[in-house]
PDB file of C-alpha atoms in Angstrom:
ATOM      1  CA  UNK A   1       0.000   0.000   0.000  1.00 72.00           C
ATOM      2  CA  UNK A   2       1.065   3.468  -0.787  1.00 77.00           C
ATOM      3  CA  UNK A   3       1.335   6.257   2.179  1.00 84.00           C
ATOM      4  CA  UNK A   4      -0.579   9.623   1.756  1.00 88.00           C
ATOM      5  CA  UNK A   5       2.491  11.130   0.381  1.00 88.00           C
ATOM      6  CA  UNK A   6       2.918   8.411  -2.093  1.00 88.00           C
ATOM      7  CA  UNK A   7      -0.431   8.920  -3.507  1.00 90.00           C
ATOM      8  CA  UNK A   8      -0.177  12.634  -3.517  1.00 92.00           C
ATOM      9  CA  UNK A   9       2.611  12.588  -5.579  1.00 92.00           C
ATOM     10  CA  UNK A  10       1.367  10.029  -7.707  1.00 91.00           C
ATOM     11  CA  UNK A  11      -2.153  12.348  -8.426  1.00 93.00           C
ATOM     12  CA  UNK A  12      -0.213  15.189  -8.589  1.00 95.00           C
ATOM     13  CA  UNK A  13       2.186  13.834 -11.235  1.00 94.00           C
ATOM     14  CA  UNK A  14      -0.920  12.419 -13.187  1.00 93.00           C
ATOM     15  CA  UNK A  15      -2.459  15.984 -13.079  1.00 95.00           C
ATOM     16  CA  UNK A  16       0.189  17.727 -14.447  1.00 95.00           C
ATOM     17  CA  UNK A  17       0.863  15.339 -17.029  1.00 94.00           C
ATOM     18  CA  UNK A  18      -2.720  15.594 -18.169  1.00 95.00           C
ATOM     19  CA  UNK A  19      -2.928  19.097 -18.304  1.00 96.00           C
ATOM     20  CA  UNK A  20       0.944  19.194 -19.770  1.00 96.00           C
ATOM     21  CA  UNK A  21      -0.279  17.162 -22.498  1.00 96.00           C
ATOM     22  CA  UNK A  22      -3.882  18.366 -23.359  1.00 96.00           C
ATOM     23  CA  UNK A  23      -2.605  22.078 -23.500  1.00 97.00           C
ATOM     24  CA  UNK A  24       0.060  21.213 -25.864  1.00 96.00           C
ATOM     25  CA  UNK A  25      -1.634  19.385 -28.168  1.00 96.00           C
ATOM     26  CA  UNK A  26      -3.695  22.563 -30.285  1.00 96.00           C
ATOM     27  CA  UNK A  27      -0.434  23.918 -30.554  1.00 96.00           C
ATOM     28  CA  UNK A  28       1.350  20.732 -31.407  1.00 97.00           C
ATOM     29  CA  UNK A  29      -1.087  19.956 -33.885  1.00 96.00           C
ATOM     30  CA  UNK A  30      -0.492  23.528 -35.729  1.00 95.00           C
ATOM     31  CA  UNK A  31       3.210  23.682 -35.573  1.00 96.00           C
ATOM     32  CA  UNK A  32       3.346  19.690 -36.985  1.00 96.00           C
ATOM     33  CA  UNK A  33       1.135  20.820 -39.655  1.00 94.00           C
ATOM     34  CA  UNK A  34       3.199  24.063 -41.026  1.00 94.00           C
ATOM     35  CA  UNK A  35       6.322  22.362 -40.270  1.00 94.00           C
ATOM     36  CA  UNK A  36       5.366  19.481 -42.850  1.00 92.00           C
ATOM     37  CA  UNK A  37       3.688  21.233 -45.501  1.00 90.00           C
ATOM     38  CA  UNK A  38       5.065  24.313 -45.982  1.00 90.00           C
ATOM     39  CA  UNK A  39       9.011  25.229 -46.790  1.00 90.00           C
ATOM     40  CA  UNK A  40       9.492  29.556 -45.438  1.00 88.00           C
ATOM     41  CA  UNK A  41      12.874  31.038 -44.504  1.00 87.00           C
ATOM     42  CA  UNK A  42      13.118  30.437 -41.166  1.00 89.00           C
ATOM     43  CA  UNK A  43      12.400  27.233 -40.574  1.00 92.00           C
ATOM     44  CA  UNK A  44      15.830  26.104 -39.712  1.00 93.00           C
ATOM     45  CA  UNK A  45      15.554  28.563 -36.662  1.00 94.00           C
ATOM     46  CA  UNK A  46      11.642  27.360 -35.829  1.00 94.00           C
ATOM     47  CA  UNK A  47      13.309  23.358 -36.031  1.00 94.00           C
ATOM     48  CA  UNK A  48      16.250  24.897 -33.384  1.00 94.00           C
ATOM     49  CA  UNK A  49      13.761  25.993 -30.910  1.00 94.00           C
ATOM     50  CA  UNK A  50      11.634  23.472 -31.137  1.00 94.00           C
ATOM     51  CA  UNK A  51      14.282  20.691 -30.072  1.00 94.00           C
ATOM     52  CA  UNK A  52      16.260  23.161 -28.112  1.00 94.00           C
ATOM     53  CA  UNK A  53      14.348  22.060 -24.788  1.00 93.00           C
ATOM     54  CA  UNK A  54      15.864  18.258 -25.685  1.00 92.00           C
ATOM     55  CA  UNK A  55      19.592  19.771 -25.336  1.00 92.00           C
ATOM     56  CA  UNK A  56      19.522  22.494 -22.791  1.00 93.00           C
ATOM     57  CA  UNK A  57      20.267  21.356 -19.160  1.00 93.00           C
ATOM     58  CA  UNK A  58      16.954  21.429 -17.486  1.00 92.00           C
ATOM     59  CA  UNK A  59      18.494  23.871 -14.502  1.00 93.00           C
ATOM     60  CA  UNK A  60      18.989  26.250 -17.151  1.00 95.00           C
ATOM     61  CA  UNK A  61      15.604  25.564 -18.611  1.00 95.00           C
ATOM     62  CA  UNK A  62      14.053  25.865 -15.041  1.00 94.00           C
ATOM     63  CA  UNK A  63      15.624  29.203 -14.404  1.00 95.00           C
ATOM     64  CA  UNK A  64      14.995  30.724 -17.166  1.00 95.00           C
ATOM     65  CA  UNK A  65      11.222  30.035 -16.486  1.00 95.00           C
ATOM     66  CA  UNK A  66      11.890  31.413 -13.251  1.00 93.00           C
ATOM     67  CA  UNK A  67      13.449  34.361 -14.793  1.00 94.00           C
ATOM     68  CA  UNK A  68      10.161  34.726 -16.916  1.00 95.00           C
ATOM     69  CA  UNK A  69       7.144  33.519 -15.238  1.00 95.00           C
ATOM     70  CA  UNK A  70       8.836  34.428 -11.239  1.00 91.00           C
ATOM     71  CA  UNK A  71       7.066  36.613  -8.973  1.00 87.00           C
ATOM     72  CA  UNK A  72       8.752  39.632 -10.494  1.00 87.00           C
ATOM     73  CA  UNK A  73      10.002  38.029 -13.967  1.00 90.00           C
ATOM     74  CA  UNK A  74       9.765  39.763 -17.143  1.00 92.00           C
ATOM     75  CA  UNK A  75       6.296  38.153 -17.658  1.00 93.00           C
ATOM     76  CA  UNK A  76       5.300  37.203 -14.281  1.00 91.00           C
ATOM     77  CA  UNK A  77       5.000  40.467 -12.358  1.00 91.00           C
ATOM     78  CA  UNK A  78       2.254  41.202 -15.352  1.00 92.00           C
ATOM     79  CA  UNK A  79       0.962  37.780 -15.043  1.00 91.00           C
ATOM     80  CA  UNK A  80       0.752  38.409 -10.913  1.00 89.00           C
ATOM     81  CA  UNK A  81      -1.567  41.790 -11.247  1.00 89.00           C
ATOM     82  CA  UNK A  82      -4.111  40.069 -12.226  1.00 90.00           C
ATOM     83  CA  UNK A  83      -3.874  36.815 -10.062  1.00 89.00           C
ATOM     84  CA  UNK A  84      -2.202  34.308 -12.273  1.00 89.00           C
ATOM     85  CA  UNK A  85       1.181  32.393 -10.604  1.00 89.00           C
ATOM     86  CA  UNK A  86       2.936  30.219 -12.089  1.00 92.00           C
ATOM     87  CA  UNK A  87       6.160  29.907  -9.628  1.00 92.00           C
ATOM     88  CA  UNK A  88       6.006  27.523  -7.136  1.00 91.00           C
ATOM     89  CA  UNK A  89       2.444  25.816  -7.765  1.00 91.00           C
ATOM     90  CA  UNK A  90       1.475  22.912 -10.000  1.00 94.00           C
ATOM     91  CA  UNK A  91       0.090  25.459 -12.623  1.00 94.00           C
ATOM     92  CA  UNK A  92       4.157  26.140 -13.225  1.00 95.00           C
ATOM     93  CA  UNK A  93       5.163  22.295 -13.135  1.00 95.00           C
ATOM     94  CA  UNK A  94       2.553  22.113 -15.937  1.00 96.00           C
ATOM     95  CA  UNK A  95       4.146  24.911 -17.927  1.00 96.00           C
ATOM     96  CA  UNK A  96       7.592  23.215 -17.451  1.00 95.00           C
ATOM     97  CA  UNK A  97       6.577  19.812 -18.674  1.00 96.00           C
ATOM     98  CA  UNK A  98       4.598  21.572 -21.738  1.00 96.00           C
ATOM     99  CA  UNK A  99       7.734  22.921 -22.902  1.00 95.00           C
ATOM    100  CA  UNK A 100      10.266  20.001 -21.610  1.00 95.00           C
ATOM    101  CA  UNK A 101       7.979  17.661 -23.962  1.00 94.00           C
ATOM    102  CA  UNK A 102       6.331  19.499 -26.573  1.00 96.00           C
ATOM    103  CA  UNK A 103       9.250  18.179 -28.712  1.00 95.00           C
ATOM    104  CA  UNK A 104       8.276  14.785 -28.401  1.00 94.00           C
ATOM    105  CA  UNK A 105       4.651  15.689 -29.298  1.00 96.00           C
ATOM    106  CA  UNK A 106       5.555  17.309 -32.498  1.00 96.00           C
ATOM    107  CA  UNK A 107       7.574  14.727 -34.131  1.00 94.00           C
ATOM    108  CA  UNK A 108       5.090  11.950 -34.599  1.00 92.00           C
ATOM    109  CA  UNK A 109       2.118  14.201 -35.944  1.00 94.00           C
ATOM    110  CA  UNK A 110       4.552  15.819 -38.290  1.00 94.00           C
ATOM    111  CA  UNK A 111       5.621  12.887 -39.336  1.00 91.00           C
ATOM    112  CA  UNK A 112       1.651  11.611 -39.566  1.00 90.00           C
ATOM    113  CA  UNK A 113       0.874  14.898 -41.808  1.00 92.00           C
ATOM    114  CA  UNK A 114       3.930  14.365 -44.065  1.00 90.00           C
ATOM    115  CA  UNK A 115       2.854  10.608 -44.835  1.00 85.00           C
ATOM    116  CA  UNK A 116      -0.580  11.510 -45.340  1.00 83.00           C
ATOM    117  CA  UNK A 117      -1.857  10.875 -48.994  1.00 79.00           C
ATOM    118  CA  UNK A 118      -2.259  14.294 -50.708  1.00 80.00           C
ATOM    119  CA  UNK A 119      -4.188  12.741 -53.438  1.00 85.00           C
ATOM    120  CA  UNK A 120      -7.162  12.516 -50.574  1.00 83.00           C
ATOM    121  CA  UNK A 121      -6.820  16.309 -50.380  1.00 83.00           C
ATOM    122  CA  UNK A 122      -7.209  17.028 -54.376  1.00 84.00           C
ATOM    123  CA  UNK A 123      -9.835  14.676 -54.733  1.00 87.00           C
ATOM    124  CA  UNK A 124     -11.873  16.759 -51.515  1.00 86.00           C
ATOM    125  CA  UNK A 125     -10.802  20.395 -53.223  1.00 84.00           C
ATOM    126  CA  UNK A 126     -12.317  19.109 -56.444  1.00 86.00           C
ATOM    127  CA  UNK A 127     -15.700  18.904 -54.789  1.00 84.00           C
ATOM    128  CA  UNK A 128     -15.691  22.099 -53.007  1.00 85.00           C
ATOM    129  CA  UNK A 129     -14.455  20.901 -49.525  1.00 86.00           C
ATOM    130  CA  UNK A 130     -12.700  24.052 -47.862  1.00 88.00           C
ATOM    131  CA  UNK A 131      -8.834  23.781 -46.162  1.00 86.00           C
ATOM    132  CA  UNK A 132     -11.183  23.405 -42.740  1.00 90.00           C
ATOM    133  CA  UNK A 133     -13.294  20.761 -44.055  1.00 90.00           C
ATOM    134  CA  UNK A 134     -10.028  18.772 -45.405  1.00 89.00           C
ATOM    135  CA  UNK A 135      -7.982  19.090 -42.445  1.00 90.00           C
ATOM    136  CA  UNK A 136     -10.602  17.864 -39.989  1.00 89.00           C
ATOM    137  CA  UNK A 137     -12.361  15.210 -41.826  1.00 89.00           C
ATOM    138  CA  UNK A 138      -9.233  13.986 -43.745  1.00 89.00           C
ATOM    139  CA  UNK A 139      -5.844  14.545 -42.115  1.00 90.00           C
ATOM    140  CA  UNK A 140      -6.680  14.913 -38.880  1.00 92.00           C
ATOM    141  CA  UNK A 141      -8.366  11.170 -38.603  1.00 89.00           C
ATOM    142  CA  UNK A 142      -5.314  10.310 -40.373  1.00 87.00           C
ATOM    143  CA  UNK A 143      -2.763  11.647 -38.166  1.00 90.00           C
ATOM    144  CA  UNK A 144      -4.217  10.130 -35.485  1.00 90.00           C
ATOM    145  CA  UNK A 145      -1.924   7.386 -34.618  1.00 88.00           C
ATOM    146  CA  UNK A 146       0.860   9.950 -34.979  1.00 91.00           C
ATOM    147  CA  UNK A 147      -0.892  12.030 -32.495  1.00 93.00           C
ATOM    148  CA  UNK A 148      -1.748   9.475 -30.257  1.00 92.00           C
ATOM    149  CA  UNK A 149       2.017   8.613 -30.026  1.00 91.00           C
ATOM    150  CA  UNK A 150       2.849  12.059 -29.338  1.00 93.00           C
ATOM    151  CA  UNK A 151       0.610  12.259 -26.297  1.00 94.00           C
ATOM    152  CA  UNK A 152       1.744   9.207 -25.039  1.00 92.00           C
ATOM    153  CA  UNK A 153       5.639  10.153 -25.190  1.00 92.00           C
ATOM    154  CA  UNK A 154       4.868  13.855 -24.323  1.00 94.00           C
ATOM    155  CA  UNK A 155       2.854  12.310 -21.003  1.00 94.00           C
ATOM    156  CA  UNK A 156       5.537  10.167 -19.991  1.00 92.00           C
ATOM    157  CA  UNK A 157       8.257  13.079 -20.430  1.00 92.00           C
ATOM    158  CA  UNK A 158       5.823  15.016 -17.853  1.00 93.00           C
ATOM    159  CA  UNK A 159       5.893  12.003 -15.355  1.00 91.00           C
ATOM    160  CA  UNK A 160       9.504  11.939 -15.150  1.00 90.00           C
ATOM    161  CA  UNK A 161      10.198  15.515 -15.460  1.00 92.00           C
ATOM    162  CA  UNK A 162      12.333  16.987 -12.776  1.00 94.00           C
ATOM    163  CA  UNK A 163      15.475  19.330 -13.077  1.00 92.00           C
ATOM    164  CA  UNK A 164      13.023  22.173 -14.647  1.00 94.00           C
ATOM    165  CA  UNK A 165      10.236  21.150 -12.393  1.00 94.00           C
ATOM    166  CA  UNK A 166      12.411  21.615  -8.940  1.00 95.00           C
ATOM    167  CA  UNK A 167      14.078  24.887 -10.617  1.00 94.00           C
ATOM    168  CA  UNK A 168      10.774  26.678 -11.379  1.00 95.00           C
ATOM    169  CA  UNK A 169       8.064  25.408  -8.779  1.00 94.00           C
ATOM    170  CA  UNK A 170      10.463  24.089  -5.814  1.00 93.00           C
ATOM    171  CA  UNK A 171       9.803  21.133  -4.061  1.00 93.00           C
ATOM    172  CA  UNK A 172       6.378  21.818  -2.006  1.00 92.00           C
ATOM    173  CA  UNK A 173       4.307  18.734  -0.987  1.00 90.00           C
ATOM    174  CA  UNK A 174       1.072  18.512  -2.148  1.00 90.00           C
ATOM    175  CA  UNK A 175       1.620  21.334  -4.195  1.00 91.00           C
ATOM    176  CA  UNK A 176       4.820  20.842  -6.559  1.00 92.00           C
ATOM    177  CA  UNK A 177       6.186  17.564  -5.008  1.00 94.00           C
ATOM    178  CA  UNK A 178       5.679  14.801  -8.299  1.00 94.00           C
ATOM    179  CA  UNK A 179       6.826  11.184  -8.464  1.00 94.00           C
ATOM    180  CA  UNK A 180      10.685  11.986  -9.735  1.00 94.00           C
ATOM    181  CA  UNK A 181      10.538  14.541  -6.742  1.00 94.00           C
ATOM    182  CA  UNK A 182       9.152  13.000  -4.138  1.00 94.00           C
ATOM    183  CA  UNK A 183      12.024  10.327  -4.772  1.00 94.00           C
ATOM    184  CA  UNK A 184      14.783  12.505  -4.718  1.00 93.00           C
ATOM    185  CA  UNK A 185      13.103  14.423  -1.224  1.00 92.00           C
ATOM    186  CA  UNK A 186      12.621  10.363  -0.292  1.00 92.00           C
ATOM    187  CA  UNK A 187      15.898   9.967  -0.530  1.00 91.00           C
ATOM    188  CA  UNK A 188      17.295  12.462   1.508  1.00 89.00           C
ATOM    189  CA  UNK A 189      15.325  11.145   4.688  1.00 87.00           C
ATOM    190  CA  UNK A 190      17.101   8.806   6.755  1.00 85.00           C
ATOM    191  CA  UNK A 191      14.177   6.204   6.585  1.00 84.00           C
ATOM    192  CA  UNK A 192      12.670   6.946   2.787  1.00 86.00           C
ATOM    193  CA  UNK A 193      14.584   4.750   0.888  1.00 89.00           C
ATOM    194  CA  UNK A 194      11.375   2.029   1.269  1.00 89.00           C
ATOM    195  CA  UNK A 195       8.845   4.906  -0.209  1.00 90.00           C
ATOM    196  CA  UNK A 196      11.989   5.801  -2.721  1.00 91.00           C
ATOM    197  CA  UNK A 197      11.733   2.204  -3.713  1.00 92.00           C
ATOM    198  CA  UNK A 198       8.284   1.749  -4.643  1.00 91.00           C
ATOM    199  CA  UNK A 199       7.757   5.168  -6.566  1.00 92.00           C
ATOM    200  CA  UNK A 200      11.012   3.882  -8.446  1.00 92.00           C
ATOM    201  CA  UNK A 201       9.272   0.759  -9.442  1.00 92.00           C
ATOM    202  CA  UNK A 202       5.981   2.270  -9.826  1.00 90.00           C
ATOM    203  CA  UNK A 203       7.762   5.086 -12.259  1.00 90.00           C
ATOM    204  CA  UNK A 204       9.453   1.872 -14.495  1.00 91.00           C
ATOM    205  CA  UNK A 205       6.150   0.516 -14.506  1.00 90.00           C
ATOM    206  CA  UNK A 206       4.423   3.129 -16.120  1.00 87.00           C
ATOM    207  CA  UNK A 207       7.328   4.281 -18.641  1.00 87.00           C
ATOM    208  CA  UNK A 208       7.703   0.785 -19.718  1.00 90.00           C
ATOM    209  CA  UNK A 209       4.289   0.307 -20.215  1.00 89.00           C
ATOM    210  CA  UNK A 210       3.720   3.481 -22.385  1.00 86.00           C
ATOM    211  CA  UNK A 211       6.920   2.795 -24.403  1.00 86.00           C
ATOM    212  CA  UNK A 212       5.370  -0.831 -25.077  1.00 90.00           C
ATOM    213  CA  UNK A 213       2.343   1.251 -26.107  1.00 86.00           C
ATOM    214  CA  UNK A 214       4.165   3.726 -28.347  1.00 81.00           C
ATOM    215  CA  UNK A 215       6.408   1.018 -29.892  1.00 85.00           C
ATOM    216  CA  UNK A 216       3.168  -1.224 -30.622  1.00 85.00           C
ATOM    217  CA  UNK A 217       0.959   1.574 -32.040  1.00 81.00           C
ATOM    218  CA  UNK A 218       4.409   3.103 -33.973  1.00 79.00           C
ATOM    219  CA  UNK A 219       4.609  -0.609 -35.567  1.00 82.00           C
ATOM    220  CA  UNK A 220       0.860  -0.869 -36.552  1.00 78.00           C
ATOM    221  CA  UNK A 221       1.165   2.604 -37.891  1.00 71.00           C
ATOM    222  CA  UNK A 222       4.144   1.515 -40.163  1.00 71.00           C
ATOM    223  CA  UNK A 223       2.022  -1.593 -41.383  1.00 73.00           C
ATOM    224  CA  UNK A 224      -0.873   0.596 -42.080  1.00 70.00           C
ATOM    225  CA  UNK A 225       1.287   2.798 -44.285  1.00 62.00           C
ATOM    226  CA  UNK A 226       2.751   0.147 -46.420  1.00 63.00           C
ATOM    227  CA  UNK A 227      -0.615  -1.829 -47.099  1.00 60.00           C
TER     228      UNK A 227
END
């Protein structure tokens, strides 16, 4: 059995995953879409920013957040007048897993829109169908399995996300304290390393199974493709 803490970090890491991956996906969905249908000039520097979360230490990425969205950041002491914080509550561990794995969100829908059959898309404009009309009833439903992938990976980044998590919100329980932080603050207490344990096997649990997922519905896309 789990102890309160245990759960509370396991609900609280579910919760900002959620919410990590639901708000990213509108803008995943868009960005996917221009990125693999349209060639503009500065692309190369919208493909750098895009993966530059994957390479930057997450300290750095967690301080600059804090340097942004802080009490009295650049955008937070705006954000503050008229009630919205983001430092130090789960509202900013959700902004720091958007952006740690909106990456891995984009990269299987783009993918999905660039091996969609444009023929379906001529054949639709030919009858009168408007852009709207062709990207929700035809490549949306087909880029589903790539988007479905992408919120799977982009869910598990949030579970495990930690360096830019601790940076930005701290490590308050009940408030900020998620599964890859509650281990580490486990870890420091003389007599955690049983709790430690169990969210350590609990997170291998879950990132194995969604991995199994991904791989599975990756493989069945593929086959799908070819046929």
């Amino acid at each position: 059995m789990l102890s309160p803490e245990e759960l509370s970090a396991l609900y609280l890491s579910a919760k900002v995953a959620f919410c990590a991956t639901a708000f990213s996906l509108p803008f995943a969905i868009a960005l996917a879409w221009v990125l693999a249908r349209y060639d503009f000039r500065l692309k190369v520097l919208v493909e750098a920013c895009l993966q530059l979360p994957m390479v930057l230490p997450p300290v750095v990425l967690g301080y600059l957040l804090l340097l942004l969205f802080g009490h009295k950041g650049w955008l937070g002491q705006y954000l503050s007048a008229i009630g919205i914080e983001l430092a130090f509550n789960w509202k900013g561990a959700v902004l720091a897993s958007m952006i740690v794995g909106f990456p891995l969100i984009v990269q299987p829908i783009r993918l999905a829109f660039q091996l969609s059959d444009r023929h379906l898309e001529e054949v639709a404009q030919t009858l009168g169908a408007s852009f709207i009309q062709i990207f929700v009833k035809i490549y949306l439903p087909l880029a589903c399995p790539g988007i479905l992938m992408g919120s799977i990976l982009g869910f598990s980044r949030s579970l495990g996300e930690f360096g830019a998590t601790i940076t930005f919100v701290g490590n308050i329980p009940d408030e900020t304290r998620t599964i890859p932080i509650a281990i580490y603050s486990f870890l420091q207490q003389p007599d955690g390393e049983i709790m430690a344990m169990r969210l350590l096997v609990l997170s291998l649990i879950l990132a194995f199974t969604a991995l199994i997922a991904h791989f599975y519905l990756m493989m069945k896309y593929q086959k799908t493709v070819k046929e």
